[in-house]
Amino acid sequence: MERAIDPAAAVAAQPQVGVSRAHESAHLHVSGEAVYIDDIAEAQGTLHAALGLSPIAHGTLQSIDLELLRRQPGVVAVLTAADVPAENNCGPLLHDDPILADGELRYVGQPVFAVIATDRELARRAAAMAKQVIVTAPLPAVLTAREAHAIGQYVIPPMHLTRGEPASALAAAPHRLDGEWAVGGQEQFYLEGQISYALPQENQALLLHCSTQHPSEMQQLVAHAMGWQAHQVTVQCRRMGGGFGGKESQSALFACVAAIAATQLRRPVKLRVDRDDDFLVTGRRHGFDYRWSVGFDDEGRILAAEIDLISNCGHSADLSAPVMARALCHFDNAYWLPHVDMHGYCAKTNTQSNTAFRGFGGPQGALAIEMIVDGIARRLGLDALTVRQRNFYREGQDVTPYGQRVEDNQLGPLTDELIETSGYHARRAAITAFNASSPVLKKGLALTPVKFGISFNVVHLNQAGALVHVYVDGSVLVNHGGTEMGQGLNTKVAQVVAHELGVLAGAVRASATDTSKVANTSATAASTGSDLNGKAAQDAARKIKRRLMPLAARLLNCGEDELVFDGGEVRGGGRAVGFKELVGKAYLERIQLWSDGFYATPGLHWDRAKLQGKPFYYYAFGAAVAEVLVDTLTGETRVLRADVLHDVGRSLNPALDIGQVEGAFVQGQGWLTSEELVWHPQSGLLLTHAPSTYKIPTANDMPRDFRVALFDAPNAADSIHRSKAVGEPPLLLPFSVLLAIKDAVAACGPERCDPPLRAPATPEAVLDAVEAVTRKMLP
């Protein structure tokens, strides 16, 4: 019942966004009650699938001894390419990635057949007989991007992006720096591996529980493989145990195999691969090779740059085209490049098809210019920070090579604040003094900036939908097209809806992502999850609020412009009514209490052929200072301290955002220091296919002193509550770690030396670089 408000007891505003709230599933994570796909109670008659993998890197498939496989204990069926009802393809963009090998074998680990058995272990035992039952005719394999580039073997045509007159500007430059370098790939290493659970439904339909960042694409690809219409396939995902891009497109193979088997056998089928097979089957971050020529002046200002970027794409296109496009668009990072000539080559090799990974090519593009700037500084004998600041984008020099203006530029003030709070200059002097008196242990310091464009660089993907249901008891259920992979998307969306309706966050619940609720969704990727889905949910909540306002105004005898929805009640005209009571009255008056919402990012345009336009809605900025200690006898490194200042606009949830920055920093540090991928040079087998041989960072690798702060500046663009994306940009911050290691190694050599440090900077790589620079000290 409406009531008068006692001014002395007026309810204070209770903000639901911009405050730190626990992840909505945190209590379930720590108690072990969070339900992942393998935790879903198995339906009666569930069967289990396992994949038989190609034993060779390249060749033709001549035969499979299917009868031997069918005779194995527990085996119910064996599927091959011939059993795919319609399209034998799970490639997201091009039709070049078979579900099961058909004729050609492309890499060691390619799925050739699927065993369906009554028990998972029995299925795995039968699938492990692949070497015995597969007859092949081997062909020469191409295993490195450089080999493929040398023979012009690409998954898509090369890309070129040019501005100005780079050749003449390079020839006229006072100084020139030529170089070659390479950075390896990176395994996503999500804690929950790839898994799909398919349950046949009545009337030729299928329910698919899939650990995926892109439920709509899984729906479409399964329908294509089955020869069905999309409405026959429902894909659900409550949560993932990590994704990092590895479940954007590459969950499709597992979804399709489970779906085909379940449909043909009319029984539920689960396909969960173990870690080794996950490594061998799926792709990862693209490794890049670079060749550059850069012209610069006496002050270190870049005048011209020419660069080849060669990515190792693996055997199929997957998402390699947009990954390379983003790498080209992020080569400039924080710097004005007046004359530039970039060439992107997507090399086709006989390895796993590489795919999305947090940053999506942006880190690979930006890392190249950071290595170049560091090399320029060492050539000139200048502090690399000084050279970076001289090259920053500024007014009059603020248009990127792809034609977008750098607006709301926070590079200067953000970097200045970090220099002061980190004590950069005093620490630089202290490190120089330490290195002069320490013959074995050397310290290094580096500050690197980040400018990262936010949006999918395929314009039509920048859209999202949501449903908001308000029940008669005042509780709220929201469903949106994004997926929860631990990043806190559901928490942020629930906060947005709670804020719009003026209820407490605990009154709002987010349900599982479901293609039967919100259709035609984009992947939860490109750091757009909160931007897109938050805006869509806000739109839906506002529609409900507008429907409630006439009734509230009538009940409170005030104008609609006086109404305030806050703290679980609606106030106006000196009176208040509880939200629950208002909703109950609205139901009796037949006012619609649920609504859909939609959002499309405005102002984007992109010419894929010319690589020109405005692909990003805004830029996120950041910077980090890393201090490291290097043991020059063992090559071991330790990050002593990291100071991070990152721009998230007006944060929706500071606690979640700081957690994302911390996680991204450590993940990027792992990519650049310890996570080394190695293939056998003859057989093409990935040798680092388990935690025993592939080293992700642990708690022991975190900076000993880790200081993370959020830069206080609202987003100038009309994003959700003026926040900024936080998923991918901070992964570029640990460039500072790699360059600090390089700085420490340089202390072993003569003045102005430029150590040839590889990435990842493993102990072996560090020792090789130390040896190279100390050799220059010899007579």
mmCIF file with all atom_site columns, C-alpha atoms in Angstrom, residues 321-495:
data_model
loop_
_atom_site.group_PDB
_atom_site.id
_atom_site.type_symbol
_atom_site.label_atom_id
_atom_site.label_alt_id
_atom_site.label_comp_id
_atom_site.label_asym_id
_atom_site.label_entity_id
_atom_site.label_seq_id
_atom_site.pdbx_PDB_ins_code
_atom_site.Cartn_x
_atom_site.Cartn_y
_atom_site.Cartn_z
_atom_site.occupancy
_atom_site.B_iso_or_equiv
_atom_site.pdbx_formal_charge
_atom_site.auth_seq_id
_atom_site.auth_comp_id
_atom_site.auth_asym_id
_atom_site.auth_atom_id
_atom_site.pdbx_PDB_model_num
ATOM 1   C CA . ALA A 1 321 ? 41.023 -13.473 -41.212 1.00 0.00 ? 321 ALA A CA 1
ATOM 2   C CA . PRO A 1 322 ? 39.535 -11.264 -38.472 1.00 0.00 ? 322 PRO A CA 1
ATOM 3   C CA . VAL A 1 323 ? 42.468 -12.124 -36.187 1.00 0.00 ? 323 VAL A CA 1
ATOM 4   C CA . MET A 1 324 ? 44.890 -10.780 -38.786 1.00 0.00 ? 324 MET A CA 1
ATOM 5   C CA . ALA A 1 325 ? 42.680 -7.747  -39.445 1.00 0.00 ? 325 ALA A CA 1
ATOM 6   C CA . ARG A 1 326 ? 42.763 -6.869  -35.754 1.00 0.00 ? 326 ARG A CA 1
ATOM 7   C CA . ALA A 1 327 ? 46.535 -7.435  -35.607 1.00 0.00 ? 327 ALA A CA 1
ATOM 8   C CA . LEU A 1 328 ? 46.972 -4.927  -38.444 1.00 0.00 ? 328 LEU A CA 1
ATOM 9   C CA . CYS A 1 329 ? 44.627 -2.478  -36.704 1.00 0.00 ? 329 CYS A CA 1
ATOM 10  C CA . HIS A 1 330 ? 46.589 -2.744  -33.451 1.00 0.00 ? 330 HIS A CA 1
ATOM 11  C CA . PHE A 1 331 ? 50.118 -2.515  -34.846 1.00 0.00 ? 331 PHE A CA 1
ATOM 12  C CA . ASP A 1 332 ? 50.053 1.219   -34.059 1.00 0.00 ? 332 ASP A CA 1
ATOM 13  C CA . ASN A 1 333 ? 49.106 0.552   -30.406 1.00 0.00 ? 333 ASN A CA 1
ATOM 14  C CA . ALA A 1 334 ? 49.627 3.940   -28.691 1.00 0.00 ? 334 ALA A CA 1
ATOM 15  C CA . TYR A 1 335 ? 51.676 5.602   -31.430 1.00 0.00 ? 335 TYR A CA 1
ATOM 16  C CA . TRP A 1 336 ? 51.250 7.983   -34.341 1.00 0.00 ? 336 TRP A CA 1
ATOM 17  C CA . LEU A 1 337 ? 52.680 6.399   -37.497 1.00 0.00 ? 337 LEU A CA 1
ATOM 18  C CA . PRO A 1 338 ? 52.603 8.981   -40.317 1.00 0.00 ? 338 PRO A CA 1
ATOM 19  C CA . HIS A 1 339 ? 53.802 6.600   -43.043 1.00 0.00 ? 339 HIS A CA 1
ATOM 20  C CA . VAL A 1 340 ? 53.157 2.904   -42.731 1.00 0.00 ? 340 VAL A CA 1
ATOM 21  C CA . ASP A 1 341 ? 52.998 -0.159  -44.975 1.00 0.00 ? 341 ASP A CA 1
ATOM 22  C CA . MET A 1 342 ? 51.643 -3.353  -43.388 1.00 0.00 ? 342 MET A CA 1
ATOM 23  C CA . HIS A 1 343 ? 51.237 -6.767  -44.976 1.00 0.00 ? 343 HIS A CA 1
ATOM 24  C CA . GLY A 1 344 ? 49.359 -9.600  -43.287 1.00 0.00 ? 344 GLY A CA 1
ATOM 25  C CA . TYR A 1 345 ? 49.957 -13.187 -44.398 1.00 0.00 ? 345 TYR A CA 1
ATOM 26  C CA . CYS A 1 346 ? 47.819 -16.022 -42.991 1.00 0.00 ? 346 CYS A CA 1
ATOM 27  C CA . ALA A 1 347 ? 50.038 -19.057 -43.432 1.00 0.00 ? 347 ALA A CA 1
ATOM 28  C CA . LYS A 1 348 ? 48.488 -22.484 -43.947 1.00 0.00 ? 348 LYS A CA 1
ATOM 29  C CA . THR A 1 349 ? 50.317 -25.247 -42.090 1.00 0.00 ? 349 THR A CA 1
ATOM 30  C CA . ASN A 1 350 ? 49.726 -28.881 -41.168 1.00 0.00 ? 350 ASN A CA 1
ATOM 31  C CA . THR A 1 351 ? 48.967 -28.117 -37.552 1.00 0.00 ? 351 THR A CA 1
ATOM 32  C CA . GLN A 1 352 ? 45.840 -27.506 -35.467 1.00 0.00 ? 352 GLN A CA 1
ATOM 33  C CA . SER A 1 353 ? 43.681 -24.687 -36.829 1.00 0.00 ? 353 SER A CA 1
ATOM 34  C CA . ASN A 1 354 ? 44.449 -21.684 -34.677 1.00 0.00 ? 354 ASN A CA 1
ATOM 35  C CA . THR A 1 355 ? 41.572 -19.586 -33.425 1.00 0.00 ? 355 THR A CA 1
ATOM 36  C CA . ALA A 1 356 ? 40.437 -16.850 -31.085 1.00 0.00 ? 356 ALA A CA 1
ATOM 37  C CA . PHE A 1 357 ? 42.332 -16.139 -27.901 1.00 0.00 ? 357 PHE A CA 1
ATOM 38  C CA . ARG A 1 358 ? 41.864 -13.220 -25.520 1.00 0.00 ? 358 ARG A CA 1
ATOM 39  C CA . GLY A 1 359 ? 43.017 -10.191 -27.491 1.00 0.00 ? 359 GLY A CA 1
ATOM 40  C CA . PHE A 1 360 ? 42.200 -11.780 -30.868 1.00 0.00 ? 360 PHE A CA 1
ATOM 41  C CA . GLY A 1 361 ? 45.309 -10.676 -32.777 1.00 0.00 ? 361 GLY A CA 1
ATOM 42  C CA . GLY A 1 362 ? 45.534 -7.331  -31.004 1.00 0.00 ? 362 GLY A CA 1
ATOM 43  C CA . PRO A 1 363 ? 48.374 -8.450  -28.712 1.00 0.00 ? 363 PRO A CA 1
ATOM 44  C CA . GLN A 1 364 ? 50.342 -9.889  -31.630 1.00 0.00 ? 364 GLN A CA 1
ATOM 45  C CA . GLY A 1 365 ? 50.000 -6.647  -33.597 1.00 0.00 ? 365 GLY A CA 1
ATOM 46  C CA . ALA A 1 366 ? 50.815 -4.289  -30.717 1.00 0.00 ? 366 ALA A CA 1
ATOM 47  C CA . LEU A 1 367 ? 53.735 -6.375  -29.450 1.00 0.00 ? 367 LEU A CA 1
ATOM 48  C CA . ALA A 1 368 ? 55.603 -5.787  -32.717 1.00 0.00 ? 368 ALA A CA 1
ATOM 49  C CA . ILE A 1 369 ? 55.591 -1.986  -32.389 1.00 0.00 ? 369 ILE A CA 1
ATOM 50  C CA . GLU A 1 370 ? 56.608 -2.231  -28.726 1.00 0.00 ? 370 GLU A CA 1
ATOM 51  C CA . MET A 1 371 ? 59.638 -4.310  -29.690 1.00 0.00 ? 371 MET A CA 1
ATOM 52  C CA . ILE A 1 372 ? 60.429 -1.764  -32.405 1.00 0.00 ? 372 ILE A CA 1
ATOM 53  C CA . VAL A 1 373 ? 60.168 1.212   -30.037 1.00 0.00 ? 373 VAL A CA 1
ATOM 54  C CA . ASP A 1 374 ? 62.393 -0.564  -27.527 1.00 0.00 ? 374 ASP A CA 1
ATOM 55  C CA . GLY A 1 375 ? 64.937 -1.224  -30.278 1.00 0.00 ? 375 GLY A CA 1
ATOM 56  C CA . ILE A 1 376 ? 64.893 2.441   -31.343 1.00 0.00 ? 376 ILE A CA 1
ATOM 57  C CA . ALA A 1 377 ? 65.495 3.569   -27.764 1.00 0.00 ? 377 ALA A CA 1
ATOM 58  C CA . ARG A 1 378 ? 68.459 1.210   -27.371 1.00 0.00 ? 378 ARG A CA 1
ATOM 59  C CA . ARG A 1 379 ? 69.945 2.324   -30.696 1.00 0.00 ? 379 ARG A CA 1
ATOM 60  C CA . LEU A 1 380 ? 69.777 5.965   -29.570 1.00 0.00 ? 380 LEU A CA 1
ATOM 61  C CA . GLY A 1 381 ? 70.760 5.367   -25.942 1.00 0.00 ? 381 GLY A CA 1
ATOM 62  C CA . LEU A 1 382 ? 67.473 6.801   -24.650 1.00 0.00 ? 382 LEU A CA 1
ATOM 63  C CA . ASP A 1 383 ? 65.061 5.602   -21.984 1.00 0.00 ? 383 ASP A CA 1
ATOM 64  C CA . ALA A 1 384 ? 62.377 3.644   -23.848 1.00 0.00 ? 384 ALA A CA 1
ATOM 65  C CA . LEU A 1 385 ? 59.666 5.482   -21.862 1.00 0.00 ? 385 LEU A CA 1
ATOM 66  C CA . THR A 1 386 ? 60.867 8.776   -23.308 1.00 0.00 ? 386 THR A CA 1
ATOM 67  C CA . VAL A 1 387 ? 60.698 7.408   -26.834 1.00 0.00 ? 387 VAL A CA 1
ATOM 68  C CA . ARG A 1 388 ? 57.212 6.028   -26.195 1.00 0.00 ? 388 ARG A CA 1
ATOM 69  C CA . GLN A 1 389 ? 55.904 9.354   -24.923 1.00 0.00 ? 389 GLN A CA 1
ATOM 70  C CA . ARG A 1 390 ? 57.363 11.207  -27.905 1.00 0.00 ? 390 ARG A CA 1
ATOM 71  C CA . ASN A 1 391 ? 55.448 8.911   -30.246 1.00 0.00 ? 391 ASN A CA 1
ATOM 72  C CA . PHE A 1 392 ? 52.083 8.950   -28.412 1.00 0.00 ? 392 PHE A CA 1
ATOM 73  C CA . TYR A 1 393 ? 48.952 9.905   -30.309 1.00 0.00 ? 393 TYR A CA 1
ATOM 74  C CA . ARG A 1 394 ? 48.113 13.576  -29.682 1.00 0.00 ? 394 ARG A CA 1
ATOM 75  C CA . GLU A 1 395 ? 45.887 16.264  -31.131 1.00 0.00 ? 395 GLU A CA 1
ATOM 76  C CA . GLY A 1 396 ? 46.660 16.748  -34.811 1.00 0.00 ? 396 GLY A CA 1
ATOM 77  C CA . GLN A 1 397 ? 48.286 13.334  -34.902 1.00 0.00 ? 397 GLN A CA 1
ATOM 78  C CA . ASP A 1 398 ? 45.309 11.237  -33.887 1.00 0.00 ? 398 ASP A CA 1
ATOM 79  C CA . VAL A 1 399 ? 44.100 9.303   -36.934 1.00 0.00 ? 399 VAL A CA 1
ATOM 80  C CA . THR A 1 400 ? 44.973 5.614   -37.118 1.00 0.00 ? 400 THR A CA 1
ATOM 81  C CA . PRO A 1 401 ? 46.326 3.982   -40.287 1.00 0.00 ? 401 PRO A CA 1
ATOM 82  C CA . TYR A 1 402 ? 42.852 2.470   -40.834 1.00 0.00 ? 402 TYR A CA 1
ATOM 83  C CA . GLY A 1 403 ? 41.193 5.892   -40.725 1.00 0.00 ? 403 GLY A CA 1
ATOM 84  C CA . GLN A 1 404 ? 39.629 6.103   -37.234 1.00 0.00 ? 404 GLN A CA 1
ATOM 85  C CA . ARG A 1 405 ? 40.229 9.123   -35.031 1.00 0.00 ? 405 ARG A CA 1
ATOM 86  C CA . VAL A 1 406 ? 41.580 8.406   -31.549 1.00 0.00 ? 406 VAL A CA 1
ATOM 87  C CA . GLU A 1 407 ? 39.018 10.199  -29.399 1.00 0.00 ? 407 GLU A CA 1
ATOM 88  C CA . ASP A 1 408 ? 38.905 10.546  -25.609 1.00 0.00 ? 408 ASP A CA 1
ATOM 89  C CA . ASN A 1 409 ? 42.660 9.934   -25.600 1.00 0.00 ? 409 ASN A CA 1
ATOM 90  C CA . GLN A 1 410 ? 43.754 9.032   -22.064 1.00 0.00 ? 410 GLN A CA 1
ATOM 91  C CA . LEU A 1 411 ? 47.309 7.977   -22.923 1.00 0.00 ? 411 LEU A CA 1
ATOM 92  C CA . GLY A 1 412 ? 49.019 11.114  -21.605 1.00 0.00 ? 412 GLY A CA 1
ATOM 93  C CA . PRO A 1 413 ? 47.261 11.619  -18.270 1.00 0.00 ? 413 PRO A CA 1
ATOM 94  C CA . LEU A 1 414 ? 47.089 7.903   -17.506 1.00 0.00 ? 414 LEU A CA 1
ATOM 95  C CA . THR A 1 415 ? 50.798 7.381   -18.179 1.00 0.00 ? 415 THR A CA 1
ATOM 96  C CA . ASP A 1 416 ? 51.769 10.492  -16.210 1.00 0.00 ? 416 ASP A CA 1
ATOM 97  C CA . GLU A 1 417 ? 49.782 9.247   -13.209 1.00 0.00 ? 417 GLU A CA 1
ATOM 98  C CA . LEU A 1 418 ? 51.404 5.804   -13.365 1.00 0.00 ? 418 LEU A CA 1
ATOM 99  C CA . ILE A 1 419 ? 54.904 7.281   -13.664 1.00 0.00 ? 419 ILE A CA 1
ATOM 100 C CA . GLU A 1 420 ? 54.281 9.207   -10.474 1.00 0.00 ? 420 GLU A CA 1
ATOM 101 C CA . THR A 1 421 ? 52.533 6.484   -8.453  1.00 0.00 ? 421 THR A CA 1
ATOM 102 C CA . SER A 1 422 ? 55.056 3.807   -9.452  1.00 0.00 ? 422 SER A CA 1
ATOM 103 C CA . GLY A 1 423 ? 58.102 5.980   -8.760  1.00 0.00 ? 423 GLY A CA 1
ATOM 104 C CA . TYR A 1 424 ? 59.409 5.057   -12.195 1.00 0.00 ? 424 TYR A CA 1
ATOM 105 C CA . HIS A 1 425 ? 62.342 7.472   -12.479 1.00 0.00 ? 425 HIS A CA 1
ATOM 106 C CA . ALA A 1 426 ? 63.707 6.838   -8.981  1.00 0.00 ? 426 ALA A CA 1
ATOM 107 C CA . ARG A 1 427 ? 63.473 3.095   -9.536  1.00 0.00 ? 427 ARG A CA 1
ATOM 108 C CA . ARG A 1 428 ? 65.220 3.406   -12.894 1.00 0.00 ? 428 ARG A CA 1
ATOM 109 C CA . ALA A 1 429 ? 68.181 5.070   -11.204 1.00 0.00 ? 429 ALA A CA 1
ATOM 110 C CA . ALA A 1 430 ? 68.199 2.501   -8.384  1.00 0.00 ? 430 ALA A CA 1
ATOM 111 C CA . ILE A 1 431 ? 68.184 -0.397  -10.851 1.00 0.00 ? 431 ILE A CA 1
ATOM 112 C CA . THR A 1 432 ? 71.093 1.085   -12.798 1.00 0.00 ? 432 THR A CA 1
ATOM 113 C CA . ALA A 1 433 ? 73.083 1.297   -9.562  1.00 0.00 ? 433 ALA A CA 1
ATOM 114 C CA . PHE A 1 434 ? 72.117 -2.270  -8.568  1.00 0.00 ? 434 PHE A CA 1
ATOM 115 C CA . ASN A 1 435 ? 73.194 -3.728  -11.912 1.00 0.00 ? 435 ASN A CA 1
ATOM 116 C CA . ALA A 1 436 ? 76.579 -1.957  -11.731 1.00 0.00 ? 436 ALA A CA 1
ATOM 117 C CA . SER A 1 437 ? 77.393 -3.804  -8.501  1.00 0.00 ? 437 SER A CA 1
ATOM 118 C CA . SER A 1 438 ? 75.705 -7.167  -9.170  1.00 0.00 ? 438 SER A CA 1
ATOM 119 C CA . PRO A 1 439 ? 77.575 -9.440  -11.614 1.00 0.00 ? 439 PRO A CA 1
ATOM 120 C CA . VAL A 1 440 ? 75.102 -12.357 -11.616 1.00 0.00 ? 440 VAL A CA 1
ATOM 121 C CA . LEU A 1 441 ? 71.662 -11.043 -10.736 1.00 0.00 ? 441 LEU A CA 1
ATOM 122 C CA . LYS A 1 442 ? 70.375 -8.256  -12.979 1.00 0.00 ? 442 LYS A CA 1
ATOM 123 C CA . LYS A 1 443 ? 67.254 -6.153  -12.651 1.00 0.00 ? 443 LYS A CA 1
ATOM 124 C CA . GLY A 1 444 ? 65.171 -4.674  -15.449 1.00 0.00 ? 444 GLY A CA 1
ATOM 125 C CA . LEU A 1 445 ? 62.368 -2.121  -15.653 1.00 0.00 ? 445 LEU A CA 1
ATOM 126 C CA . ALA A 1 446 ? 59.882 -1.250  -18.381 1.00 0.00 ? 446 ALA A CA 1
ATOM 127 C CA . LEU A 1 447 ? 56.709 0.783   -18.785 1.00 0.00 ? 447 LEU A CA 1
ATOM 128 C CA . THR A 1 448 ? 54.415 -0.096  -21.692 1.00 0.00 ? 448 THR A CA 1
ATOM 129 C CA . PRO A 1 449 ? 51.085 1.497   -22.729 1.00 0.00 ? 449 PRO A CA 1
ATOM 130 C CA . VAL A 1 450 ? 47.927 0.020   -24.245 1.00 0.00 ? 450 VAL A CA 1
ATOM 131 C CA . LYS A 1 451 ? 45.354 1.423   -26.653 1.00 0.00 ? 451 LYS A CA 1
ATOM 132 C CA . PHE A 1 452 ? 42.809 -1.257  -27.495 1.00 0.00 ? 452 PHE A CA 1
ATOM 133 C CA . GLY A 1 453 ? 39.806 -0.894  -29.800 1.00 0.00 ? 453 GLY A CA 1
ATOM 134 C CA . ILE A 1 454 ? 36.498 -2.217  -28.498 1.00 0.00 ? 454 ILE A CA 1
ATOM 135 C CA . SER A 1 455 ? 33.935 -3.833  -30.814 1.00 0.00 ? 455 SER A CA 1
ATOM 136 C CA . PHE A 1 456 ? 33.847 -6.809  -33.136 1.00 0.00 ? 456 PHE A CA 1
ATOM 137 C CA . ASN A 1 457 ? 35.718 -5.814  -36.281 1.00 0.00 ? 457 ASN A CA 1
ATOM 138 C CA . VAL A 1 458 ? 32.877 -7.458  -38.218 1.00 0.00 ? 458 VAL A CA 1
ATOM 139 C CA . VAL A 1 459 ? 30.182 -4.804  -37.919 1.00 0.00 ? 459 VAL A CA 1
ATOM 140 C CA . HIS A 1 460 ? 27.047 -6.986  -37.931 1.00 0.00 ? 460 HIS A CA 1
ATOM 141 C CA . LEU A 1 461 ? 28.220 -8.925  -34.870 1.00 0.00 ? 461 LEU A CA 1
ATOM 142 C CA . ASN A 1 462 ? 27.840 -5.814  -32.702 1.00 0.00 ? 462 ASN A CA 1
ATOM 143 C CA . GLN A 1 463 ? 24.278 -6.540  -31.618 1.00 0.00 ? 463 GLN A CA 1
ATOM 144 C CA . ALA A 1 464 ? 22.605 -8.249  -28.664 1.00 0.00 ? 464 ALA A CA 1
ATOM 145 C CA . GLY A 1 465 ? 19.224 -9.181  -27.266 1.00 0.00 ? 465 GLY A CA 1
ATOM 146 C CA . ALA A 1 466 ? 17.783 -9.813  -23.812 1.00 0.00 ? 466 ALA A CA 1
ATOM 147 C CA . LEU A 1 467 ? 14.582 -10.791 -22.029 1.00 0.00 ? 467 LEU A CA 1
ATOM 148 C CA . VAL A 1 468 ? 13.544 -9.418  -18.649 1.00 0.00 ? 468 VAL A CA 1
ATOM 149 C CA . HIS A 1 469 ? 10.682 -11.003 -16.695 1.00 0.00 ? 469 HIS A CA 1
ATOM 150 C CA . VAL A 1 470 ? 9.215  -9.344  -13.602 1.00 0.00 ? 470 VAL A CA 1
ATOM 151 C CA . TYR A 1 471 ? 7.127  -11.724 -11.496 1.00 0.00 ? 471 TYR A CA 1
ATOM 152 C CA . VAL A 1 472 ? 4.197  -10.767 -9.307  1.00 0.00 ? 472 VAL A CA 1
ATOM 153 C CA . ASP A 1 473 ? 6.311  -11.150 -6.165  1.00 0.00 ? 473 ASP A CA 1
ATOM 154 C CA . GLY A 1 474 ? 8.656  -8.435  -7.402  1.00 0.00 ? 474 GLY A CA 1
ATOM 155 C CA . SER A 1 475 ? 11.501 -10.762 -8.321  1.00 0.00 ? 475 SER A CA 1
ATOM 156 C CA . VAL A 1 476 ? 13.198 -10.435 -11.701 1.00 0.00 ? 476 VAL A CA 1
ATOM 157 C CA . LEU A 1 477 ? 14.651 -12.950 -14.159 1.00 0.00 ? 477 LEU A CA 1
ATOM 158 C CA . VAL A 1 478 ? 16.942 -11.826 -16.962 1.00 0.00 ? 478 VAL A CA 1
ATOM 159 C CA . ASN A 1 479 ? 18.111 -13.844 -19.942 1.00 0.00 ? 479 ASN A CA 1
ATOM 160 C CA . HIS A 1 480 ? 20.555 -12.471 -22.479 1.00 0.00 ? 480 HIS A CA 1
ATOM 161 C CA . GLY A 1 481 ? 22.631 -13.707 -25.380 1.00 0.00 ? 481 GLY A CA 1
ATOM 162 C CA . GLY A 1 482 ? 25.985 -13.554 -23.602 1.00 0.00 ? 482 GLY A CA 1
ATOM 163 C CA . THR A 1 483 ? 27.661 -16.509 -21.956 1.00 0.00 ? 483 THR A CA 1
ATOM 164 C CA . GLU A 1 484 ? 29.180 -16.719 -18.500 1.00 0.00 ? 484 GLU A CA 1
ATOM 165 C CA . MET A 1 485 ? 32.707 -18.108 -18.458 1.00 0.00 ? 485 MET A CA 1
ATOM 166 C CA . GLY A 1 486 ? 33.770 -16.859 -15.060 1.00 0.00 ? 486 GLY A CA 1
ATOM 167 C CA . GLN A 1 487 ? 34.209 -13.206 -16.066 1.00 0.00 ? 487 GLN A CA 1
ATOM 168 C CA . GLY A 1 488 ? 31.142 -11.986 -14.169 1.00 0.00 ? 488 GLY A CA 1
ATOM 169 C CA . LEU A 1 489 ? 28.942 -11.046 -17.126 1.00 0.00 ? 489 LEU A CA 1
ATOM 170 C CA . ASN A 1 490 ? 25.754 -12.303 -15.458 1.00 0.00 ? 490 ASN A CA 1
ATOM 171 C CA . THR A 1 491 ? 26.604 -10.358 -12.321 1.00 0.00 ? 491 THR A CA 1
ATOM 172 C CA . LYS A 1 492 ? 27.053 -7.107  -14.235 1.00 0.00 ? 492 LYS A CA 1
ATOM 173 C CA . VAL A 1 493 ? 23.894 -7.574  -16.310 1.00 0.00 ? 493 VAL A CA 1
ATOM 174 C CA . ALA A 1 494 ? 21.895 -8.308  -13.160 1.00 0.00 ? 494 ALA A CA 1
ATOM 175 C CA . GLN A 1 495 ? 23.275 -5.132  -11.596 1.00 0.00 ? 495 GLN A CA 1
#
